[in-house]
Coordinates of C-alpha atoms in Angstrom, one line a residue:
Chain A
M1 CA -10.5 -29.6 38.7
R2 CA -12.6 -26.5 38.5
A3 CA -14.3 -27.2 35.2
N4 CA -17.9 -26.2 34.9
V5 CA -17.8 -24.2 38.1
Q6 CA -17.9 -20.5 38.7
P7 CA -14.6 -18.7 38.1
F8 CA -12.6 -17.5 41.1
A9 CA -13.7 -14.1 42.4
L10 CA -10.1 -13.2 42.1
D11 CA -7.4 -14.9 40.1
V12 CA -4.0 -13.4 40.0
R13 CA -1.3 -15.2 38.0
G14 CA 2.3 -14.4 37.8
V15 CA 2.0 -10.7 38.5
S16 CA 5.2 -8.7 38.6
K17 CA 5.9 -5.1 39.1
Q18 CA 9.1 -3.2 39.0
Y19 CA 10.0 0.2 40.4
G20 CA 13.2 1.2 38.6
S21 CA 15.5 -1.7 39.3
R22 CA 13.6 -2.9 42.3
D23 CA 11.2 -5.8 42.1
A24 CA 8.1 -4.8 44.1
L25 CA 6.3 -8.0 43.0
R26 CA 7.7 -11.1 41.4
G27 CA 5.4 -13.7 39.8
V28 CA 2.7 -13.4 42.5
D29 CA -0.2 -15.8 42.3
L30 CA -3.3 -15.4 44.4
T31 CA -6.7 -16.9 44.1
V32 CA -9.8 -16.2 46.2
E33 CA -13.2 -17.8 45.9
S34 CA -16.5 -16.2 46.6
G35 CA -17.3 -16.2 50.4
Q36 CA -13.6 -16.8 51.2
L37 CA -11.9 -14.6 53.7
H38 CA -8.3 -14.7 52.6
G39 CA -5.5 -13.2 54.7
L40 CA -2.6 -11.3 53.1
L41 CA 0.5 -11.3 55.3
G42 CA 3.9 -10.0 55.0
P43 CA 6.4 -7.8 56.7
N44 CA 6.6 -4.1 55.9
G45 CA 7.7 -3.5 52.3
A46 CA 6.9 -7.1 51.3
G47 CA 4.6 -5.9 48.5
K48 CA 1.1 -6.4 50.1
T49 CA 0.0 -2.8 49.4
T50 CA 1.5 -2.9 45.9
L51 CA -0.4 -6.0 45.1
L52 CA -3.6 -4.5 46.4
R53 CA -3.0 -1.4 44.2
V54 CA -2.6 -3.7 41.2
M55 CA -5.8 -5.5 42.0
L56 CA -7.7 -2.3 42.4
G57 CA -6.3 -0.9 39.1
L58 CA -4.4 1.9 40.7
I59 CA -1.1 0.8 39.3
T60 CA -0.2 -1.3 36.2
H61 CA 1.6 -4.5 36.5
D62 CA 4.5 -5.3 34.2
A63 CA 3.7 -9.0 33.7
G64 CA 1.0 -11.5 34.6
T65 CA -2.8 -11.4 34.6
V66 CA -5.4 -10.2 37.1
Q67 CA -8.9 -11.7 36.6
I68 CA -11.9 -10.5 38.6
F69 CA -14.9 -12.7 38.3
G70 CA -13.4 -14.3 35.2
R71 CA -12.7 -11.0 33.4
D72 CA -9.3 -9.4 32.8
L73 CA -8.7 -6.3 34.8
N74 CA -7.8 -3.9 31.9
D75 CA -5.2 -1.9 33.7
R76 CA -6.0 1.7 34.3
I77 CA -8.0 2.5 31.2
A78 CA -11.2 0.8 32.4
R79 CA -13.1 1.6 35.6
V80 CA -13.1 -0.6 38.6
P81 CA -15.6 -3.4 37.9
D82 CA -18.9 -3.3 39.6
G83 CA -19.0 -5.3 42.9
V84 CA -15.3 -4.6 43.6
A85 CA -14.4 -2.3 46.4
G86 CA -11.8 -1.7 49.0
F87 CA -9.1 0.7 50.2
V88 CA -5.4 0.7 50.4
E89 CA -3.4 2.2 53.3
A90 CA -5.3 4.8 55.3
P91 CA -8.6 5.7 53.6
A92 CA -8.6 9.4 52.4
F93 CA -11.5 11.7 52.0
Y94 CA -12.2 15.4 51.4
P95 CA -11.6 17.1 54.7
Y96 CA -13.8 20.1 54.1
L97 CA -16.9 17.9 53.5
S98 CA -18.7 15.9 56.2
G99 CA -18.5 12.1 56.3
R100 CA -22.0 11.9 54.9
Q101 CA -21.3 14.4 52.1
N102 CA -18.2 12.4 51.2
L103 CA -20.2 9.2 51.0
E104 CA -22.9 11.0 49.0
L105 CA -20.4 12.1 46.4
L106 CA -18.8 8.7 46.2
S107 CA -22.1 7.0 45.7
C108 CA -22.9 9.5 43.0
L109 CA -19.7 8.4 41.2
D110 CA -20.9 4.8 41.4
D111 CA -24.4 5.6 40.3
E112 CA -25.5 9.1 39.3
T113 CA -29.1 8.5 40.3
A114 CA -27.9 7.7 43.9
F115 CA -27.6 11.3 44.9
G116 CA -29.6 11.9 48.0
R117 CA -30.4 8.3 48.6
S118 CA -30.1 8.8 52.3
R119 CA -31.5 5.4 53.4
V120 CA -28.6 3.5 52.0
L121 CA -26.1 6.0 53.4
D122 CA -27.6 5.9 56.8
A123 CA -27.5 2.1 56.8
R124 CA -23.8 2.1 55.9
L125 CA -23.0 4.8 58.4
E126 CA -24.8 2.9 61.1
Q127 CA -23.1 -0.4 60.1
V128 CA -19.7 1.1 60.8
G129 CA -20.8 3.1 63.9
L130 CA -20.4 6.5 62.4
Q131 CA -23.9 7.9 62.3
A132 CA -23.4 10.2 65.3
H133 CA -20.5 11.9 63.5
A134 CA -21.9 11.8 60.0
S135 CA -22.4 15.6 59.8
E136 CA -19.0 16.5 61.1
P137 CA -16.3 17.5 58.6
V138 CA -13.8 14.7 57.9
A139 CA -11.0 17.1 59.0
V140 CA -11.9 16.5 62.6
Y141 CA -12.2 12.7 62.2
S142 CA -9.7 10.5 64.0
A143 CA -7.7 7.9 62.1
G144 CA -10.1 5.2 63.4
M145 CA -13.1 7.2 62.2
R146 CA -11.6 7.6 58.8
Q147 CA -11.0 3.9 58.7
R148 CA -14.7 3.3 59.5
L149 CA -15.7 5.8 56.8
G150 CA -13.4 3.9 54.4
L151 CA -15.2 0.7 55.2
A152 CA -18.6 2.4 54.7
S153 CA -17.6 3.8 51.4
A154 CA -16.5 0.3 50.3
L155 CA -19.7 -1.2 51.5
L156 CA -21.7 1.4 49.4
R157 CA -20.6 -0.6 46.3
S158 CA -22.3 -3.7 47.6
P159 CA -19.1 -5.6 47.1
R160 CA -18.8 -9.2 45.9
L161 CA -15.0 -8.8 46.1
L162 CA -13.6 -6.6 48.8
F163 CA -9.9 -5.5 49.4
L164 CA -9.1 -4.3 52.9
D165 CA -5.7 -3.0 53.8
E166 CA -5.3 -3.3 57.6
P167 CA -8.8 -2.1 58.2
T168 CA -8.5 -2.3 62.0
S169 CA -5.1 -0.8 62.5
S170 CA -6.3 2.5 63.9
L171 CA -9.3 1.2 65.8
D172 CA -9.8 0.5 69.5
P173 CA -10.5 -3.1 70.5
A174 CA -14.3 -2.6 70.4
G175 CA -14.1 -0.9 67.0
A176 CA -11.8 -3.7 65.7
R177 CA -14.3 -6.3 66.9
D178 CA -17.2 -4.5 65.2
V179 CA -15.2 -4.4 61.9
R180 CA -14.3 -8.0 62.2
A181 CA -18.0 -8.8 62.7
V182 CA -18.9 -6.9 59.6
V183 CA -16.2 -8.6 57.6
R184 CA -17.4 -12.1 58.8
R185 CA -21.0 -11.3 57.9
L186 CA -20.0 -10.2 54.4
A187 CA -18.0 -13.3 53.9
G188 CA -21.0 -15.3 55.2
D189 CA -23.1 -13.6 52.5
G190 CA -20.7 -14.7 49.8
T191 CA -18.3 -11.8 49.5
A192 CA -14.8 -12.7 48.7
I193 CA -12.5 -10.7 50.9
V194 CA -8.7 -10.1 50.7
F195 CA -7.7 -9.0 54.2
S196 CA -4.3 -7.5 54.5
S197 CA -3.1 -7.2 58.1
H198 CA 0.0 -7.1 60.3
D199 CA -2.0 -8.6 63.1
M200 CA -1.3 -12.4 63.0
A201 CA -3.9 -13.1 65.7
E202 CA -6.5 -11.2 63.7
V203 CA -5.7 -13.1 60.5
E204 CA -5.7 -16.4 62.4
D205 CA -9.0 -15.5 63.9
L206 CA -10.7 -14.4 60.7
C207 CA -9.2 -16.1 57.7
A208 CA -9.2 -19.8 56.7
T209 CA -6.7 -19.2 54.0
L210 CA -3.8 -16.9 53.6
T211 CA -0.9 -15.8 51.4
V212 CA 2.4 -14.8 52.8
I213 CA 4.5 -12.4 50.8
E214 CA 8.1 -11.6 51.4
R215 CA 10.3 -9.4 49.2
G216 CA 7.6 -9.3 46.5
Q217 CA 7.3 -13.1 46.3
V218 CA 4.7 -15.5 47.6
I219 CA 6.4 -17.8 50.1
F220 CA 3.2 -19.5 51.2
S221 CA -0.3 -19.8 50.1
G222 CA -2.9 -22.1 51.5
T223 CA -4.9 -22.8 54.6
I224 CA -3.6 -22.1 58.1
D225 CA -3.6 -25.8 58.8
Q226 CA -1.4 -26.4 55.8
L227 CA 0.9 -23.7 57.1
R228 CA 1.1 -25.4 60.5
K229 CA 1.9 -28.7 58.8
R230 CA 4.9 -27.1 57.2
A231 CA 6.5 -26.6 60.5
P232 CA 8.4 -29.7 61.4
T233 CA 8.9 -28.8 65.0
D234 CA 6.5 -28.9 68.0
V235 CA 6.2 -25.9 70.2
H236 CA 6.0 -26.3 74.0
L237 CA 5.2 -23.9 76.7
L238 CA 7.8 -24.1 79.5
R239 CA 7.7 -22.6 83.0
T240 CA 10.6 -23.1 85.3
S241 CA 11.9 -21.9 88.7
N242 CA 14.4 -19.7 86.8
D243 CA 13.2 -18.7 83.3
R244 CA 16.2 -16.5 82.6
A245 CA 18.7 -19.4 83.3
A246 CA 16.4 -21.7 81.3
L247 CA 16.5 -19.4 78.3
E248 CA 20.3 -19.1 78.5
L249 CA 20.6 -22.9 78.6
A250 CA 18.2 -23.3 75.7
S251 CA 20.2 -20.9 73.6
R252 CA 23.3 -23.1 74.0
R253 CA 21.6 -26.4 73.1
R254 CA 21.3 -27.8 69.7
G255 CA 17.8 -28.7 68.4
I256 CA 16.1 -26.2 70.8
R257 CA 14.8 -22.8 69.6
I258 CA 13.2 -20.1 71.6
D259 CA 10.0 -18.9 69.8
T260 CA 8.6 -16.4 72.2
N261 CA 9.2 -15.5 75.8
H262 CA 6.6 -13.7 77.9
D263 CA 5.1 -13.7 81.4
A264 CA 3.1 -16.9 80.8
G265 CA 6.3 -18.8 80.1
I266 CA 8.7 -19.6 77.3
H267 CA 7.6 -21.0 74.0
I268 CA 10.3 -23.4 72.7
S269 CA 10.6 -25.5 69.6
A270 CA 12.4 -28.8 69.8
L271 CA 13.7 -30.5 66.7
D272 CA 12.7 -33.9 68.1
S273 CA 11.8 -35.6 71.3
E274 CA 15.4 -36.5 72.0
A275 CA 16.4 -32.8 71.9
L276 CA 13.6 -31.9 74.2
D277 CA 14.4 -34.8 76.7
G278 CA 18.1 -33.7 76.7
Y279 CA 17.1 -30.1 77.4
V280 CA 14.8 -31.1 80.3
I281 CA 17.5 -33.2 81.9
A282 CA 20.0 -30.4 81.4
L283 CA 17.6 -28.1 83.2
G284 CA 17.5 -30.5 86.2
C285 CA 21.2 -30.9 86.2
A286 CA 21.5 -27.1 86.3
G287 CA 19.2 -26.9 89.4
I288 CA 16.3 -25.4 87.4
A289 CA 12.9 -27.0 88.4
V290 CA 10.5 -27.6 85.5
R291 CA 7.1 -26.4 86.7
L292 CA 5.2 -26.8 83.5
L293 CA 5.9 -28.4 80.1
E294 CA 2.9 -28.4 77.8
R295 CA 2.6 -29.0 74.0
R296 CA 1.0 -26.1 72.3
T297 CA -0.4 -25.3 68.8
R298 CA 2.1 -23.2 67.0
S299 CA 1.0 -19.6 66.7
L300 CA 0.7 -18.1 63.3
E301 CA 3.2 -15.5 64.4
S302 CA 5.9 -18.0 65.1
L303 CA 5.1 -19.7 61.8
F304 CA 5.2 -16.4 60.0
L305 CA 8.5 -15.5 61.5
E306 CA 9.9 -18.9 60.6
L307 CA 8.7 -18.4 57.0
T308 CA 10.0 -14.9 56.6
D309 CA 13.2 -16.1 58.3
R310 CA 13.2 -13.5 61.1
P311 CA 14.4 -14.2 64.6
A312 CA 11.7 -14.4 67.2
G313 CA 12.2 -11.7 69.7
P314 CA 10.9 -11.8 73.3
E315 CA 7.3 -10.7 73.6
S316 CA 6.5 -8.0 76.1
Chain B
M1 CA -16.0 6.7 28.5
T2 CA -19.6 7.8 28.5
G3 CA -21.2 11.3 28.6
R4 CA -23.2 10.3 31.7
G5 CA -20.0 9.2 33.4
C6 CA -18.3 12.5 32.6
M7 CA -21.3 14.5 33.8
S8 CA -21.5 12.6 37.1
V9 CA -17.9 13.3 37.8
A10 CA -18.5 17.0 36.8
C11 CA -21.5 17.1 39.3
V12 CA -19.3 15.7 42.0
E13 CA -16.5 18.2 41.2
A14 CA -18.9 21.1 41.2
V15 CA -20.3 20.2 44.6
K16 CA -16.7 19.9 45.9
L17 CA -15.8 23.3 44.4
L18 CA -18.9 25.1 45.8
A19 CA -18.1 23.7 49.2
Q20 CA -14.7 25.4 49.2
I21 CA -14.4 28.9 50.4
K22 CA -11.9 29.8 47.7
S23 CA -14.5 29.6 44.9
R24 CA -16.9 31.9 46.9
I25 CA -14.1 34.4 47.5
V26 CA -13.2 34.4 43.8
F27 CA -16.7 35.1 42.7
A28 CA -17.1 37.7 45.5
V29 CA -13.9 39.5 44.3
C30 CA -15.0 39.3 40.6
I31 CA -18.3 40.9 41.5
L32 CA -17.3 43.5 44.1
A33 CA -13.8 44.6 42.9
P34 CA -15.1 46.4 39.8
F35 CA -17.6 48.3 41.9
A36 CA -14.9 49.3 44.4
F37 CA -12.7 50.5 41.5
A38 CA -15.5 52.5 39.9
V39 CA -16.4 54.2 43.2
A40 CA -12.7 55.0 43.8
I41 CA -12.4 56.5 40.3
R42 CA -15.5 58.6 40.9
L43 CA -14.2 59.9 44.2
Q44 CA -10.7 60.7 43.2
N45 CA -9.6 63.7 41.1
S46 CA -6.8 62.1 39.1
L47 CA -7.2 59.7 36.2
P48 CA -5.3 56.5 35.3
E49 CA -4.0 58.2 32.2
D50 CA -1.2 55.8 31.3
T51 CA -3.8 53.0 30.8
L52 CA -5.8 52.4 27.7
F53 CA -9.2 54.2 28.1
G54 CA -7.9 55.6 31.4
R55 CA -8.6 59.1 30.3
S56 CA -12.2 58.3 29.6
V57 CA -13.1 56.6 32.9
K58 CA -14.9 59.7 34.2
E59 CA -16.6 60.4 30.9
S60 CA -18.1 57.0 30.2
G61 CA -18.9 54.0 32.4
F62 CA -17.9 51.7 29.5
A63 CA -14.4 52.9 29.8
V64 CA -14.3 51.6 33.4
S65 CA -15.1 48.1 32.1
L66 CA -12.3 48.4 29.5
V67 CA -9.8 49.6 32.1
V68 CA -10.7 46.6 34.3
L69 CA -10.3 44.4 31.3
G70 CA -6.9 45.7 30.5
F71 CA -5.7 45.2 34.1
A72 CA -7.3 41.8 34.4
A73 CA -5.6 40.6 31.2
L74 CA -2.2 41.3 32.7
W75 CA -2.3 38.7 35.5
V76 CA -5.8 38.6 37.0
L77 CA -7.3 36.3 34.4
P78 CA -4.4 33.8 34.5
A79 CA -4.5 33.8 38.3
L80 CA -8.3 33.4 38.2
T81 CA -8.1 30.4 35.9
S82 CA -5.3 28.7 37.9
I83 CA -7.1 28.9 41.2
V84 CA -9.3 26.0 40.0
G85 CA -7.5 24.6 37.0
G86 CA -4.2 24.5 38.9
D87 CA -5.6 22.8 41.9
V88 CA -8.3 20.5 40.6
F89 CA -5.9 17.6 40.0
A90 CA -3.2 18.5 42.5
A91 CA -5.8 18.7 45.3
E92 CA -6.4 14.9 45.0
D93 CA -2.6 14.5 45.6
R94 CA -2.7 16.9 48.6
Y95 CA -5.6 15.0 50.2
G96 CA -4.4 11.6 49.1
T97 CA -7.8 11.0 47.5
W98 CA -6.8 9.6 44.1
K99 CA -7.2 6.1 45.4
T100 CA -10.6 7.0 46.7
L101 CA -11.8 8.6 43.5
L102 CA -10.3 5.9 41.2
T103 CA -11.8 3.0 43.0
R104 CA -15.3 4.0 42.1
S105 CA -17.3 3.2 38.9
R106 CA -15.6 5.9 36.8
S107 CA -12.7 5.5 34.4
R108 CA -9.7 7.8 34.5
A109 CA -10.9 9.3 31.2
E110 CA -14.2 10.2 32.7
V111 CA -12.6 11.6 35.9
F112 CA -10.3 13.7 33.7
A113 CA -13.1 15.0 31.5
G114 CA -15.4 15.7 34.5
K115 CA -12.7 17.8 36.2
I116 CA -11.9 19.7 32.9
I117 CA -15.6 20.5 32.4
V118 CA -15.8 22.0 35.9
S119 CA -12.6 23.9 35.5
L120 CA -13.6 25.4 32.2
A121 CA -17.1 26.2 33.5
F122 CA -15.7 27.9 36.6
T123 CA -13.3 30.0 34.4
A124 CA -16.0 31.0 32.0
L125 CA -18.3 32.0 34.8
A126 CA -15.6 33.9 36.6
V127 CA -14.8 35.9 33.4
A128 CA -18.5 36.5 32.9
A129 CA -18.9 37.7 36.5
L130 CA -16.0 40.1 36.1
A131 CA -17.3 41.3 32.7
L132 CA -20.9 41.9 33.9
S133 CA -19.8 43.4 37.1
S134 CA -17.4 45.8 35.5
M135 CA -20.0 46.9 32.9
A136 CA -22.7 47.3 35.5
S137 CA -20.4 49.2 37.9
G138 CA -19.3 51.5 35.2
V139 CA -22.8 52.3 34.0
L140 CA -24.2 52.6 37.5
V141 CA -21.4 54.6 39.1
I142 CA -20.1 56.7 36.2
G143 CA -23.0 56.5 33.7
G144 CA -23.8 55.1 30.3
Q145 CA -22.4 57.9 28.2
P146 CA -21.1 57.4 24.7
L147 CA -17.5 56.1 24.5
I148 CA -14.7 57.5 22.4
D149 CA -12.9 54.5 20.8
L150 CA -9.2 54.0 19.9
S151 CA -9.7 55.8 16.6
G152 CA -11.4 58.8 18.2
V153 CA -14.8 57.9 17.0
L154 CA -17.7 58.5 19.4
L155 CA -19.6 55.2 19.9
P156 CA -23.2 55.6 21.1
P157 CA -24.1 53.7 24.3
S158 CA -25.7 50.7 22.5
R159 CA -22.7 50.2 20.2
A160 CA -20.2 50.8 23.0
L161 CA -22.0 48.2 25.1
G162 CA -21.8 45.7 22.2
R163 CA -18.1 46.3 21.6
V164 CA -17.2 46.1 25.3
A165 CA -19.2 42.8 25.6
L166 CA -17.3 41.5 22.6
A167 CA -14.0 42.6 24.1
W168 CA -14.7 40.6 27.2
I169 CA -15.9 37.6 25.1
S170 CA -12.5 37.7 23.3
M171 CA -10.9 37.1 26.7
V172 CA -12.4 33.6 26.9
P173 CA -10.1 31.7 24.5
P174 CA -6.8 32.8 26.1
T175 CA -8.3 32.4 29.5
L176 CA -9.3 28.8 28.7
A177 CA -5.9 28.2 27.3
F178 CA -4.4 29.3 30.6
T179 CA -6.8 27.0 32.4
A180 CA -5.5 24.1 30.3
L181 CA -1.9 25.2 31.0
A182 CA -2.8 25.3 34.8
V183 CA -4.3 21.8 34.5
L184 CA -1.2 20.4 32.8
I185 CA 1.0 21.9 35.5
S186 CA -1.3 20.6 38.2
V187 CA -1.2 17.0 36.7
A188 CA 2.5 17.1 36.0
T189 CA 3.8 18.5 39.2
R190 CA 1.0 17.2 41.5
S191 CA 1.5 20.4 43.4
S192 CA -1.2 23.0 44.0
S193 CA 1.3 25.7 44.6
A194 CA 2.9 25.1 41.2
G195 CA -0.4 24.7 39.6
I196 CA -1.6 28.0 40.9
G197 CA 1.6 30.0 40.9
L198 CA 3.3 28.9 37.7
P199 CA 0.6 30.0 35.2
V200 CA 0.7 33.5 36.6
L201 CA 4.5 33.5 36.4
I202 CA 4.3 32.2 32.8
A203 CA 1.8 34.9 31.9
L204 CA 4.1 37.6 33.2
T205 CA 7.0 36.1 31.4
M206 CA 5.1 35.9 28.2
Q207 CA 4.2 39.6 28.6
M208 CA 7.8 40.5 29.1
C209 CA 8.8 38.4 26.1
A210 CA 6.4 40.4 24.0
F211 CA 8.5 43.5 24.7
L212 CA 11.6 41.8 23.3
D213 CA 12.9 42.3 19.8
G214 CA 12.4 39.3 17.6
P215 CA 10.3 37.9 14.8
E216 CA 6.6 38.8 14.9
I217 CA 5.6 35.2 14.7
F218 CA 7.3 34.6 18.1
R219 CA 5.1 37.2 19.7
G220 CA 2.1 35.7 18.0
L221 CA 2.7 32.4 19.5
L222 CA 2.4 33.7 23.0
I223 CA -1.1 33.2 24.6
T224 CA -0.8 36.6 26.2
S225 CA -0.9 38.2 22.7
A226 CA -4.6 37.1 22.5
F227 CA -5.3 39.2 25.6
S228 CA -4.7 42.4 23.7
A229 CA -6.5 41.3 20.5
W230 CA -9.6 43.1 21.7
H231 CA -8.0 46.5 20.7
G232 CA -9.1 45.7 17.2
L233 CA -12.8 45.7 18.3
L234 CA -12.5 49.3 19.6
A235 CA -11.1 50.7 16.4
E236 CA -12.9 52.2 13.4
P237 CA -13.2 50.2 11.2
P238 CA -12.7 47.2 13.5
Y239 CA -10.0 44.7 12.6
Y240 CA -10.3 41.1 13.6
R241 CA -7.0 39.4 12.4
P242 CA -5.3 39.5 15.9
L243 CA -8.5 38.1 17.4
V244 CA -8.7 35.2 14.9
Y245 CA -5.0 34.5 15.3
G246 CA -5.1 34.8 19.1
T247 CA -8.0 32.4 19.2
L248 CA -6.2 29.8 17.0
V249 CA -3.1 30.1 19.2
S250 CA -5.2 29.7 22.3
A251 CA -7.0 26.7 20.8
A252 CA -3.6 25.1 20.0
Y253 CA -2.3 25.6 23.6
F254 CA -5.7 24.4 25.0
A255 CA -5.7 21.2 22.9
G256 CA -2.0 20.5 23.4
C257 CA -2.0 21.0 27.2
L258 CA -5.1 18.9 27.7
A259 CA -3.8 16.1 25.5
I260 CA -0.5 15.9 27.4
A261 CA -2.3 16.2 30.8
S262 CA -4.7 13.4 29.9
R263 CA -1.9 11.2 28.8
L264 CA 0.0 11.8 32.0
L265 CA -3.0 11.0 34.1
Q266 CA -3.7 7.8 32.2
R267 CA -0.2 6.5 32.5
R268 CA 0.3 7.5 36.2
D269 CA 0.7 4.9 38.9
I270 CA -1.3 6.0 41.9
G271 CA 1.1 5.3 44.7
G272 CA 1.1 6.2 48.4

């Protein structure tokens, strides 16, 4: 029970949204506590961005409630509550102004006395690694630089609840690492973060809890460990003398499923140990030597694909 | 919605506007074009006789300002207003910045009000620049001689100056009405091209409609009728009825367009 405790930073209950006859969101629930880094996963068109828009007050919802720090988000009439920040899709700015000027104007919208408070702006620009480009017009910024500027503009609001929509999608690996470090630090300082991403490994690395959305509905919400427990099958890494023939054989056997296939070997799921034993014996009978058979932790990707009922294609 | 909130949005919009080259060009044109016109009139032998006060442009500098006013009222003022009013909302769609703007600490009502304040201020300043420049260019290039008004009465320079200034002031209500119309088109279509182009087209259509036969009340309901209400100020004795009527019609357009635009923005889903 959560009696006598602080309200959730974010408490979404039964939110629905229709576009014409299409259900963009159907009874979505989502709760995030302060200091929690919560992943939001789903295939393209699942409703992640629509949900983020609802939570940021950019679009209305047809049913359900959105509470932020215990207070109802009053649709579009009210302003975004203090301490709430974020961006959806690619952050957008005024191209004829510099990155710094954009931040100056946005901070002025948050607090009219903030105009010219260069120390805070400098700190934010430095935090996202944009200080060297702060005076350049946004028109010449790359997608990655705009993403960094988007994060800086969100940080200007000293967020206690932060919504990030694929914040590392346009960044190089070093930039993505820096952003992840900033996100971790914010969560460590008590900021609740909703982190939408297509990158399963990133969500697995950053988030302790996650919500998976498919066709506007939540199909899983909980910890990553809970998600793993939902998978009844074990996954094994298999390396053989002839992986192609082993794959072909696996596709014909009951109780064996190919999760992923890449240079390091084949990831297979066996329904039970009997099915696995039968497959290994069949490999031997077919003249295929088993070089490695190792039990592995299921990747979030394979779990995600299982949840969203999509076939696992071979990885490159 | 708070006054401080609206003003902070207005400050931000003003900074954005000043950073854009189009606003500087508009003001440069408003200031320089009347001078260029006055110099051209002085250098040429012929007169723009088919224009109101065209015969007097070489006799009184005040007539230069009135010729500029007559020309501006045709399509320049609607165009001038729509450059900002027709783009101030649609630009956010063009740049995809609604989501940036509306995820700060300002409500939609404050954002709307702030943008309207800046659009109206820009329009008023542009009209003032054109008025002052046309009067200054007329007096400096042609001279501050007395002006013969529409009734054939000779107005001494001080009275002529006052009447010309009033004539320009009478342009403000219909110009602001066109600004509101441009704002409505900008909000409704989310297109800068429509926001800037359609008000000019509507102004020209209204002027054409004024030539058609029909009940007088129909012509009175056109905003463009208010653009010619200044004629009463240059008659002896002056008559003010068209001016009052035109101001009321302009106010109705102004309030109606802004009310609809505000409603549209409040109800809008900010999508991708």
